[in-house]
mmCIF file of the N, C-alpha and C atoms, coordinates in Angstrom:
data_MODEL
# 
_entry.id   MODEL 
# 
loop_
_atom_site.group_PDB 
_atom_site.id 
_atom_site.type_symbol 
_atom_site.label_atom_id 
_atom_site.label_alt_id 
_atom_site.label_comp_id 
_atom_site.label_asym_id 
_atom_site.label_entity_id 
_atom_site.label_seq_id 
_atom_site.pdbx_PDB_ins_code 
_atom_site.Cartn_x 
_atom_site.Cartn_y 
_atom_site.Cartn_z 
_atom_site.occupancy 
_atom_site.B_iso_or_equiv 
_atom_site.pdbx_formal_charge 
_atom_site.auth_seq_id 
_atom_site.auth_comp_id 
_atom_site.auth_asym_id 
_atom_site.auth_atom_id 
_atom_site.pdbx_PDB_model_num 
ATOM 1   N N  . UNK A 1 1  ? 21.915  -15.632 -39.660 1.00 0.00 ? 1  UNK A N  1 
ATOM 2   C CA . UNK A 1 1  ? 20.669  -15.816 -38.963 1.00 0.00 ? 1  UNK A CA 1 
ATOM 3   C C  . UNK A 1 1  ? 20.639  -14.939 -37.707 1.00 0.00 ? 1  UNK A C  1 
ATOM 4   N N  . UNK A 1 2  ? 19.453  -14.278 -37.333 1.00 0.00 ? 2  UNK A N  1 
ATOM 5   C CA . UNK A 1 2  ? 19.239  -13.480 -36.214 1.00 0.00 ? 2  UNK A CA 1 
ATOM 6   C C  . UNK A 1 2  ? 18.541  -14.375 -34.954 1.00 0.00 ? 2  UNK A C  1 
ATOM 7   N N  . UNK A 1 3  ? 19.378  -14.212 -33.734 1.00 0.00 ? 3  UNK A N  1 
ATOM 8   C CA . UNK A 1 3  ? 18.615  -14.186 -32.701 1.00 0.00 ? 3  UNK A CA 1 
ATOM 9   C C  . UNK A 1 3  ? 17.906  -13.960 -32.312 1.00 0.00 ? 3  UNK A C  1 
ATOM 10  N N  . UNK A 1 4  ? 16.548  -14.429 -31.744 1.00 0.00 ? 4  UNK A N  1 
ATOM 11  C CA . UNK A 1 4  ? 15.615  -14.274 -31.240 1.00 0.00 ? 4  UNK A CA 1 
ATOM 12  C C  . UNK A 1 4  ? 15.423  -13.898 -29.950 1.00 0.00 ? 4  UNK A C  1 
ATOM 13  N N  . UNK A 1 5  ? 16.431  -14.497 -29.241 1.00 0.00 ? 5  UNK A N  1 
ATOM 14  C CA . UNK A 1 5  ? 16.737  -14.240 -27.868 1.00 0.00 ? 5  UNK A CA 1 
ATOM 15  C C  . UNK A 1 5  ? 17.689  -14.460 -27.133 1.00 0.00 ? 5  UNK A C  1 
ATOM 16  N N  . UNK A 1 6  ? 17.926  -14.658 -25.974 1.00 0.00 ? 6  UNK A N  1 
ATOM 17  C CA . UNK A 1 6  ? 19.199  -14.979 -25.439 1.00 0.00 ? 6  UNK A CA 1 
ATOM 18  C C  . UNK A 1 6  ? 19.146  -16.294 -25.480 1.00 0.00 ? 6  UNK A C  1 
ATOM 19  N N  . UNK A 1 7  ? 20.470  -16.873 -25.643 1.00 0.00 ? 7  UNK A N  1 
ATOM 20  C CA . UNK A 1 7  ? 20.969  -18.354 -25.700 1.00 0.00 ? 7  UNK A CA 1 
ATOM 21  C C  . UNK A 1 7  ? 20.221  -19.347 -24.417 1.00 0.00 ? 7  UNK A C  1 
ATOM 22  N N  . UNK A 1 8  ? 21.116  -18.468 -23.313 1.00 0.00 ? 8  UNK A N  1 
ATOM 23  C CA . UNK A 1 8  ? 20.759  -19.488 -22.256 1.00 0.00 ? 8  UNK A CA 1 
ATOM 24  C C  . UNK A 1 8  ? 19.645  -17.825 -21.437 1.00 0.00 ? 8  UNK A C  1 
ATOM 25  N N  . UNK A 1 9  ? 18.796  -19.151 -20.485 1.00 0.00 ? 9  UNK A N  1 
ATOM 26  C CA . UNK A 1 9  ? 18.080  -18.163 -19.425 1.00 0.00 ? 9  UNK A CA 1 
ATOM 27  C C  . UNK A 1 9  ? 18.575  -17.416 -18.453 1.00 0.00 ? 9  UNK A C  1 
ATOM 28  N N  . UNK A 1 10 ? 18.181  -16.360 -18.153 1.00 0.00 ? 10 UNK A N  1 
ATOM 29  C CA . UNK A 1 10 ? 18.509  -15.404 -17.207 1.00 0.00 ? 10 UNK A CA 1 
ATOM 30  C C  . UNK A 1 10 ? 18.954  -16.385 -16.068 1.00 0.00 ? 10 UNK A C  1 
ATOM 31  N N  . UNK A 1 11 ? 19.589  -15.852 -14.669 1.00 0.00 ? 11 UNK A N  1 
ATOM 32  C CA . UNK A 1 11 ? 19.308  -16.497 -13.378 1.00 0.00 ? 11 UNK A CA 1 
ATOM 33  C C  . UNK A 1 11 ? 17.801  -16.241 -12.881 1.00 0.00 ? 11 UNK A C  1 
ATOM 34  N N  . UNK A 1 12 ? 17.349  -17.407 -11.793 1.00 0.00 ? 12 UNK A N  1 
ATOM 35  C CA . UNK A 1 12 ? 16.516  -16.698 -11.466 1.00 0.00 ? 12 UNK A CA 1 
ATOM 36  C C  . UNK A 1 12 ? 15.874  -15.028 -10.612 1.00 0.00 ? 12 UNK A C  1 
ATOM 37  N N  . UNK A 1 13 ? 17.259  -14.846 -10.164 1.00 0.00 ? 13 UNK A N  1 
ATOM 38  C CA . UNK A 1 13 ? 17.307  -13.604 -9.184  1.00 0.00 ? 13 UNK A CA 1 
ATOM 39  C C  . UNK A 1 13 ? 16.964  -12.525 -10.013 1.00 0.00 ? 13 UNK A C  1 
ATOM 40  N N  . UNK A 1 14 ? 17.577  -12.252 -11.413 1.00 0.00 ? 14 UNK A N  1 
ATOM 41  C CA . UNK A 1 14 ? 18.178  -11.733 -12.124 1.00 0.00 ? 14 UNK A CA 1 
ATOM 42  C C  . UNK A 1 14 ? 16.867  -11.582 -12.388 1.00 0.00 ? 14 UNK A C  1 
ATOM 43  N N  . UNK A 1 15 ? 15.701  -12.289 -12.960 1.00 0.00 ? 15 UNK A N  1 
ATOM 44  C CA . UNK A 1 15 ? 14.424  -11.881 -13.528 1.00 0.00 ? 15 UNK A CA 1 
ATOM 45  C C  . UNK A 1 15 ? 13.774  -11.494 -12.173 1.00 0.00 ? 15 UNK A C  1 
ATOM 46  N N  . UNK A 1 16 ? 13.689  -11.995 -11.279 1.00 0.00 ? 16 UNK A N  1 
ATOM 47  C CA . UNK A 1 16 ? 12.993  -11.672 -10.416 1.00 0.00 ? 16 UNK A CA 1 
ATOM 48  C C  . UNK A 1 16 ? 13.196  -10.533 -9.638  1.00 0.00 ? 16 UNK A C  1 
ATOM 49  N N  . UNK A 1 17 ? 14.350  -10.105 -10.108 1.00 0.00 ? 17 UNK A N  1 
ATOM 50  C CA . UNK A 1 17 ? 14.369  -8.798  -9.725  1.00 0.00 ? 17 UNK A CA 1 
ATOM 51  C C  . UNK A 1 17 ? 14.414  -7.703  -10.701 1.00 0.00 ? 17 UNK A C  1 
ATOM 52  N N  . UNK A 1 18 ? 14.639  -7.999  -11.925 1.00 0.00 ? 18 UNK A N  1 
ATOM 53  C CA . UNK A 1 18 ? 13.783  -6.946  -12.963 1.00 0.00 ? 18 UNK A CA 1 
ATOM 54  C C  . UNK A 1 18 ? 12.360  -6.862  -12.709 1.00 0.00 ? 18 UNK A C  1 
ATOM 55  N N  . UNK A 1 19 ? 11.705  -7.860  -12.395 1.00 0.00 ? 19 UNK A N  1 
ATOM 56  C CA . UNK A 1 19 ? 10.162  -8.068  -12.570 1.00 0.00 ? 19 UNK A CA 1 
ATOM 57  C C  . UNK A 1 19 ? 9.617   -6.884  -10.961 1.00 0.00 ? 19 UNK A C  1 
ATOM 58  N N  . UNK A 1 20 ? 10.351  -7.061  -10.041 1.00 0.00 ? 20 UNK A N  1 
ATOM 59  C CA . UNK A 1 20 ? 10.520  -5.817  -8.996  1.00 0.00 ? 20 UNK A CA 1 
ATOM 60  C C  . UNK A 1 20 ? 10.407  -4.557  -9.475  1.00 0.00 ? 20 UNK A C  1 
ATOM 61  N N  . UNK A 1 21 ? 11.695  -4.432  -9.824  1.00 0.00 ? 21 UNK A N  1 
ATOM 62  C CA . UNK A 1 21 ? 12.007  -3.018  -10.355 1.00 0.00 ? 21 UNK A CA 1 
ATOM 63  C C  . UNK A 1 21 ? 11.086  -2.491  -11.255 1.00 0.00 ? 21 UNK A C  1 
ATOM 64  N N  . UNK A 1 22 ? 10.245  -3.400  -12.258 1.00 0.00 ? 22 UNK A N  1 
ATOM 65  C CA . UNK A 1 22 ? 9.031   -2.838  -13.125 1.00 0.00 ? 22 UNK A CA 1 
ATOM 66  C C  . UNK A 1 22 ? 8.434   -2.739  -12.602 1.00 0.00 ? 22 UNK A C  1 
ATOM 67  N N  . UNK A 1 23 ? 7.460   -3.278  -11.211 1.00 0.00 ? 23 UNK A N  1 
ATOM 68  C CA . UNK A 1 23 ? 6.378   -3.380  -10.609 1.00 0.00 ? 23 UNK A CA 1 
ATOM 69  C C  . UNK A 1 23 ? 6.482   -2.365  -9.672  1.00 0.00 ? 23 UNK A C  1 
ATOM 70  N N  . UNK A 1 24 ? 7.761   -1.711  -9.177  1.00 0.00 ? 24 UNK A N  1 
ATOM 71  C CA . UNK A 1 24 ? 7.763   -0.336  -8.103  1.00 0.00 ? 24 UNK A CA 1 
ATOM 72  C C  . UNK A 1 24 ? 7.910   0.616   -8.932  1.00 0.00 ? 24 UNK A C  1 
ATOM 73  N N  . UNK A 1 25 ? 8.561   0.477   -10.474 1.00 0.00 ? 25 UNK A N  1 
ATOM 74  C CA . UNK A 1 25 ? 8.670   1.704   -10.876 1.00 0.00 ? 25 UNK A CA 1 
ATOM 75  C C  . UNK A 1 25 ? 7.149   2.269   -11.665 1.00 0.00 ? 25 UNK A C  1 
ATOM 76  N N  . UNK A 1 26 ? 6.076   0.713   -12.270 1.00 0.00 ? 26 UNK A N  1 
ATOM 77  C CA . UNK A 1 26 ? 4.905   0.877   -11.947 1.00 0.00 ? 26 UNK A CA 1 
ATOM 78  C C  . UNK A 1 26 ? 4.165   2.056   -11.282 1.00 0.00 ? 26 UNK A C  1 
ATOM 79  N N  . UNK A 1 27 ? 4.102   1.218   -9.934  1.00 0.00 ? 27 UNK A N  1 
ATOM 80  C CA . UNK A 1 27 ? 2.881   2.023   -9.062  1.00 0.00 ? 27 UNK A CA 1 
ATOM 81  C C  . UNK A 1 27 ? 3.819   3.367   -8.261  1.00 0.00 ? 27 UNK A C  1 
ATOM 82  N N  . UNK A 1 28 ? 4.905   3.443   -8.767  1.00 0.00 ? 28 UNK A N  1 
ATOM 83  C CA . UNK A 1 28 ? 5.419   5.250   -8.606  1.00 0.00 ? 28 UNK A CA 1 
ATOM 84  C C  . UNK A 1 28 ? 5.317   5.798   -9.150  1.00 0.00 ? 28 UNK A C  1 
ATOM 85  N N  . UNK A 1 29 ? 4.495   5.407   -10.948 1.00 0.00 ? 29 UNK A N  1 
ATOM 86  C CA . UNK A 1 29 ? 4.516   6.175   -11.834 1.00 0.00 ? 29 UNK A CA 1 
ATOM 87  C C  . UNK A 1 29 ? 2.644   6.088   -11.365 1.00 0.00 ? 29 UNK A C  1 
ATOM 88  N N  . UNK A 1 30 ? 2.011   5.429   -11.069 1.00 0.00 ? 30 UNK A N  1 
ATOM 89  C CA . UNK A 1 30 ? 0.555   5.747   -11.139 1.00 0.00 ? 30 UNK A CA 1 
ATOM 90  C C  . UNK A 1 30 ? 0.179   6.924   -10.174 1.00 0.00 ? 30 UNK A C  1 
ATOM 91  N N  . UNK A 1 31 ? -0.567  7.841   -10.792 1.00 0.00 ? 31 UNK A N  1 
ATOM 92  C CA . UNK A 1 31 ? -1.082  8.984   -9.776  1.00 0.00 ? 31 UNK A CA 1 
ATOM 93  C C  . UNK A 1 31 ? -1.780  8.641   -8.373  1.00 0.00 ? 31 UNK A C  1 
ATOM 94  N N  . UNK A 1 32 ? -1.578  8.929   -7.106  1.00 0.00 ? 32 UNK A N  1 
ATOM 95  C CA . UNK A 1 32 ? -2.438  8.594   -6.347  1.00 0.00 ? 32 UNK A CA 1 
ATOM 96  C C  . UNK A 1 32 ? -3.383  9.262   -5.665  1.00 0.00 ? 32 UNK A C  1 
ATOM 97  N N  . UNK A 1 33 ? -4.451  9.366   -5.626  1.00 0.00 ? 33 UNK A N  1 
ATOM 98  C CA . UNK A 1 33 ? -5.191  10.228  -5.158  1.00 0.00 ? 33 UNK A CA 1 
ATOM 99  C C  . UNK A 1 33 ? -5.334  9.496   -3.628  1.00 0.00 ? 33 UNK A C  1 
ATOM 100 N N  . UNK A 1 34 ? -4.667  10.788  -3.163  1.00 0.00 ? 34 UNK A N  1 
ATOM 101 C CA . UNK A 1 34 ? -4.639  10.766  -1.232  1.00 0.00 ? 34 UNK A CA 1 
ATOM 102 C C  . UNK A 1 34 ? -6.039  11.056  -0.750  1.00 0.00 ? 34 UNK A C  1 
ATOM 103 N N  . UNK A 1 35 ? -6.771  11.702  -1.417  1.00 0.00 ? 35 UNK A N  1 
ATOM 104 C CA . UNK A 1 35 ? -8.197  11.813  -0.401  1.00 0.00 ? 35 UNK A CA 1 
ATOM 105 C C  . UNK A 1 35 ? -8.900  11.001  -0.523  1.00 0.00 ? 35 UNK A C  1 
ATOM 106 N N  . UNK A 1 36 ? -9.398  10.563  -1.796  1.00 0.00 ? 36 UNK A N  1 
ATOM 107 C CA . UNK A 1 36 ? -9.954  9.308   -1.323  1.00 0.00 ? 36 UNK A CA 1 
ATOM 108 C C  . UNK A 1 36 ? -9.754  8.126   -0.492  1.00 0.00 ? 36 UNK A C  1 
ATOM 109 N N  . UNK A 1 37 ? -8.394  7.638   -0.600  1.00 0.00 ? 37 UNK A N  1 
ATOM 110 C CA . UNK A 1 37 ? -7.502  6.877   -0.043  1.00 0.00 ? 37 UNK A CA 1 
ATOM 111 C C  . UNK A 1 37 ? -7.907  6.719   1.289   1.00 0.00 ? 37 UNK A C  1 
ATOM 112 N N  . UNK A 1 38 ? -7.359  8.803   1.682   1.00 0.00 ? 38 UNK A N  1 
ATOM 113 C CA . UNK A 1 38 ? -7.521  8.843   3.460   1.00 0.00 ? 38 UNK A CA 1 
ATOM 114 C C  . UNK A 1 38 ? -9.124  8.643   3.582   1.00 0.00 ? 38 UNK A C  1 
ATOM 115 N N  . UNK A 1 39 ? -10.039 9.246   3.275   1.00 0.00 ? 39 UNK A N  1 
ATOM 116 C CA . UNK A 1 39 ? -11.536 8.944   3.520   1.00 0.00 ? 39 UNK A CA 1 
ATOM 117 C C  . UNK A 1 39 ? -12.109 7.460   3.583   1.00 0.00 ? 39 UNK A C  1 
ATOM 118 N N  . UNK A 1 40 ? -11.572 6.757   2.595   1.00 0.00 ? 40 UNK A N  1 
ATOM 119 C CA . UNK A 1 40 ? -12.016 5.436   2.879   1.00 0.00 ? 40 UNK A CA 1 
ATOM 120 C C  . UNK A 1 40 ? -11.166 4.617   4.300   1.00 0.00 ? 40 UNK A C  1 
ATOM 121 N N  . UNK A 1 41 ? -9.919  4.806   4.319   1.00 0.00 ? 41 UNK A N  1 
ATOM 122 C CA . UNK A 1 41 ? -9.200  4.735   6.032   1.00 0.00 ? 41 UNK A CA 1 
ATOM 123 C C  . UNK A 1 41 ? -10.439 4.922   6.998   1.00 0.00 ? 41 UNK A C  1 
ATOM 124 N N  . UNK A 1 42 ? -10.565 6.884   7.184   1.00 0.00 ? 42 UNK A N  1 
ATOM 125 C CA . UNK A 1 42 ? -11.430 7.311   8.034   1.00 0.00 ? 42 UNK A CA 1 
ATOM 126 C C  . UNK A 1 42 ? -12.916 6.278   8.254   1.00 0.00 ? 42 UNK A C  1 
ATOM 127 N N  . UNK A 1 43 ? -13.172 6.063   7.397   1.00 0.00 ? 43 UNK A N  1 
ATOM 128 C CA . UNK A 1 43 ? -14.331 5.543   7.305   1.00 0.00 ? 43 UNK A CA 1 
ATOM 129 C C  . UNK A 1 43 ? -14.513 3.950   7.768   1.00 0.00 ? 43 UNK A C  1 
ATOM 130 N N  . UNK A 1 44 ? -13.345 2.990   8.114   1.00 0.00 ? 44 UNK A N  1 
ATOM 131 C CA . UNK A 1 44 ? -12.829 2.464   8.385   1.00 0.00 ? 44 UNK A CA 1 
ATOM 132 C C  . UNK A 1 44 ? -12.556 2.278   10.119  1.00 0.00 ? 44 UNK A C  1 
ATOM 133 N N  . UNK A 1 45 ? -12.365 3.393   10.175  1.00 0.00 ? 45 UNK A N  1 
ATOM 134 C CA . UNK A 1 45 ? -11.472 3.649   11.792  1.00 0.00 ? 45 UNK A CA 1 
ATOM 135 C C  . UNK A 1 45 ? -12.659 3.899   12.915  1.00 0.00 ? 45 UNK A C  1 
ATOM 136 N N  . UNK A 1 46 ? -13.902 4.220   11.867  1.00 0.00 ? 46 UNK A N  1 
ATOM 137 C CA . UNK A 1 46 ? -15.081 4.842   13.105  1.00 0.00 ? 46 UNK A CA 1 
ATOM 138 C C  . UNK A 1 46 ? -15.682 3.573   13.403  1.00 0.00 ? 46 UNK A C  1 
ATOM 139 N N  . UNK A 1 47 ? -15.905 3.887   14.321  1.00 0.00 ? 47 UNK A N  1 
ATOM 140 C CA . UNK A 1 47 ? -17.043 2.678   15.018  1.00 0.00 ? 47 UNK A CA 1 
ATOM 141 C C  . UNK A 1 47 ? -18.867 2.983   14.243  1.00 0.00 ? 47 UNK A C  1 
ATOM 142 N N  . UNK A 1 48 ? -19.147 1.758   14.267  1.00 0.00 ? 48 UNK A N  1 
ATOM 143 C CA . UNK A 1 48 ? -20.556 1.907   13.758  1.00 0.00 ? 48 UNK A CA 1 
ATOM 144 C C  . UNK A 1 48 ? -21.474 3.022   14.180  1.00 0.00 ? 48 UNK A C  1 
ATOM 145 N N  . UNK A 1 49 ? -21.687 3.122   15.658  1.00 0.00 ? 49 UNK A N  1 
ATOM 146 C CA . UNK A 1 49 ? -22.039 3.967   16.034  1.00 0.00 ? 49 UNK A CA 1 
ATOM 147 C C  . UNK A 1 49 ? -21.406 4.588   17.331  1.00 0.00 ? 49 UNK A C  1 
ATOM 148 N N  . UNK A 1 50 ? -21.476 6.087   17.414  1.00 0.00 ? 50 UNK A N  1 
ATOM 149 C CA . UNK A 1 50 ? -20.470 7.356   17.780  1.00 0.00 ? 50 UNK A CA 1 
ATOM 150 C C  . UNK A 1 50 ? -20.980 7.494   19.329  1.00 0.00 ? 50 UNK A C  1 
ATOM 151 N N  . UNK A 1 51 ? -20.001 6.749   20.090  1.00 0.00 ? 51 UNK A N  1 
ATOM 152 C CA . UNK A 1 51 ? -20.048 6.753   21.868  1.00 0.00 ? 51 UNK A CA 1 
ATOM 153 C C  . UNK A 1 51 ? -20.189 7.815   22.274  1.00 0.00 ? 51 UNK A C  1 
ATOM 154 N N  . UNK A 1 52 ? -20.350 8.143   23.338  1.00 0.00 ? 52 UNK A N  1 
ATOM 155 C CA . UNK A 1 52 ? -20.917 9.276   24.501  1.00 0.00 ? 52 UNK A CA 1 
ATOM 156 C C  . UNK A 1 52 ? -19.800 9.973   24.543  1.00 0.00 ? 52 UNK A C  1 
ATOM 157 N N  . UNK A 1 53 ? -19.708 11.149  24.290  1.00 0.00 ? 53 UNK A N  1 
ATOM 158 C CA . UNK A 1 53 ? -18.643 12.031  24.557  1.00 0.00 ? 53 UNK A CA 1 
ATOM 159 C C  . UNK A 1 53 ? -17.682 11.995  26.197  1.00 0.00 ? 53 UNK A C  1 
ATOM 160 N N  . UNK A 1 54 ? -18.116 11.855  27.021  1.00 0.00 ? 54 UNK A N  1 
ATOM 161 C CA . UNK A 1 54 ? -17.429 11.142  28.418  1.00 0.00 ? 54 UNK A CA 1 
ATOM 162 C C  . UNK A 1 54 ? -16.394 9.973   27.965  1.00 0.00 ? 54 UNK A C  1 
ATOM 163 N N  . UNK A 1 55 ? -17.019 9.129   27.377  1.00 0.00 ? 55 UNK A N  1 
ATOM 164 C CA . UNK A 1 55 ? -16.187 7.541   26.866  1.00 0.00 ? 55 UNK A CA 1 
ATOM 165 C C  . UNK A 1 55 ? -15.145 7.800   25.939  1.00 0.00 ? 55 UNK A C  1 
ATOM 166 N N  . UNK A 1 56 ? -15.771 8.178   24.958  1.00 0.00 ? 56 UNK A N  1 
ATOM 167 C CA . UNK A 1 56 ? -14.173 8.838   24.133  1.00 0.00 ? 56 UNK A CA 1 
ATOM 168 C C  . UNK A 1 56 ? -13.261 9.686   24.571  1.00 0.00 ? 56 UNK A C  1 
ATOM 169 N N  . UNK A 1 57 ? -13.473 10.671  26.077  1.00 0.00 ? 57 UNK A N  1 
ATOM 170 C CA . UNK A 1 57 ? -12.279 11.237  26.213  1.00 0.00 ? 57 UNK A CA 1 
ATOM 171 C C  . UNK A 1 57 ? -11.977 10.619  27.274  1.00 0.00 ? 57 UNK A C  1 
ATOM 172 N N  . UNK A 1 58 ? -12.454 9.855   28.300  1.00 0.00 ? 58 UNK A N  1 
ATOM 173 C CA . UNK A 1 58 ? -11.760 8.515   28.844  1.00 0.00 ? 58 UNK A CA 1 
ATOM 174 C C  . UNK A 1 58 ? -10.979 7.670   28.164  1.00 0.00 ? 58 UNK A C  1 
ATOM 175 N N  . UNK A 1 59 ? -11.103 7.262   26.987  1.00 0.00 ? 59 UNK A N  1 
ATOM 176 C CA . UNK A 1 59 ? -10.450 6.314   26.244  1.00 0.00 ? 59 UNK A CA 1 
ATOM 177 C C  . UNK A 1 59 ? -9.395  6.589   26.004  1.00 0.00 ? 59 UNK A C  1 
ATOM 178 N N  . UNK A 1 60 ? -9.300  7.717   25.422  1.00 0.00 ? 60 UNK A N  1 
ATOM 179 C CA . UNK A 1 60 ? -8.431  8.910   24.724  1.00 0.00 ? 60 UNK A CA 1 
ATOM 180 C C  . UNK A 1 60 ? -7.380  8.856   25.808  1.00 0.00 ? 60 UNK A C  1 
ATOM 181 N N  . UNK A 1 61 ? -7.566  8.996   27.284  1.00 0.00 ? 61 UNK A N  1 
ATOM 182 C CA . UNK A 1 61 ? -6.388  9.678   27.999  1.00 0.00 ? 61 UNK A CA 1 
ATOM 183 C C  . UNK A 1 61 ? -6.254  8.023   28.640  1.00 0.00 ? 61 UNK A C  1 
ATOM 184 N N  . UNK A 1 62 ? -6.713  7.131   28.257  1.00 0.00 ? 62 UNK A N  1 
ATOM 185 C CA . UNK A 1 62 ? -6.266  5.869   28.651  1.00 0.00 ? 62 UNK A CA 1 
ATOM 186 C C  . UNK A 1 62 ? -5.196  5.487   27.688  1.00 0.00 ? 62 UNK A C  1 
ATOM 187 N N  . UNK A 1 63 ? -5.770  5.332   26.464  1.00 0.00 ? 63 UNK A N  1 
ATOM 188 C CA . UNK A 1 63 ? -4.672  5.842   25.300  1.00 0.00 ? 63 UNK A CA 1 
ATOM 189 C C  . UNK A 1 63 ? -3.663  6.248   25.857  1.00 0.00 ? 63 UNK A C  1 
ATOM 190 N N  . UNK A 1 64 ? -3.891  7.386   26.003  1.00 0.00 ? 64 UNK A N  1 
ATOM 191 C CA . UNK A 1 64 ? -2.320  8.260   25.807  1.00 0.00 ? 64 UNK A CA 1 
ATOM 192 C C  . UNK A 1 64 ? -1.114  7.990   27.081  1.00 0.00 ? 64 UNK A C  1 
ATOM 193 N N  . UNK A 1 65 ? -1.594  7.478   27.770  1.00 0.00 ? 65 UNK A N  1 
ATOM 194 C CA . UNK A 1 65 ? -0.737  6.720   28.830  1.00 0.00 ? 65 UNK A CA 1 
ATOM 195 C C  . UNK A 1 65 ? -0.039  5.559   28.832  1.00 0.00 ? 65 UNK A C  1 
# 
């Protein structure tokens, strides 16, 4: 008679970390398209509407300090 499967169950670590290793080796195998990606970010990052050029480079060097 043939086995169907293993006798006793895995540990749990043991699946749960195959189930890892499929799921990163997954989405490293899916192509990613970076521009869209970054554009929807960008699009993201702006404010609704685009402040007074004075204010953003005030901000900017408040920022950077």
């Amino acid at each position: 008679m043939a086995k169907t499967g293993p006798s006793r169950p895995r540990p749990l670590t043991l699946r749960s970390l195959t189930a890892l290793a499929r799921a990163y080796d997954k989405r490293v195998r899916q192509p990613r398209n970076l521009r869209v990606r970054t554009l929807g970010a960008m699009a993201k990052a702006r404010p609704s509407r685009p402040r007074p050029l004075t204010l953003r480079f005030l901000t900017g060097l408040a920022h950077a300090h």
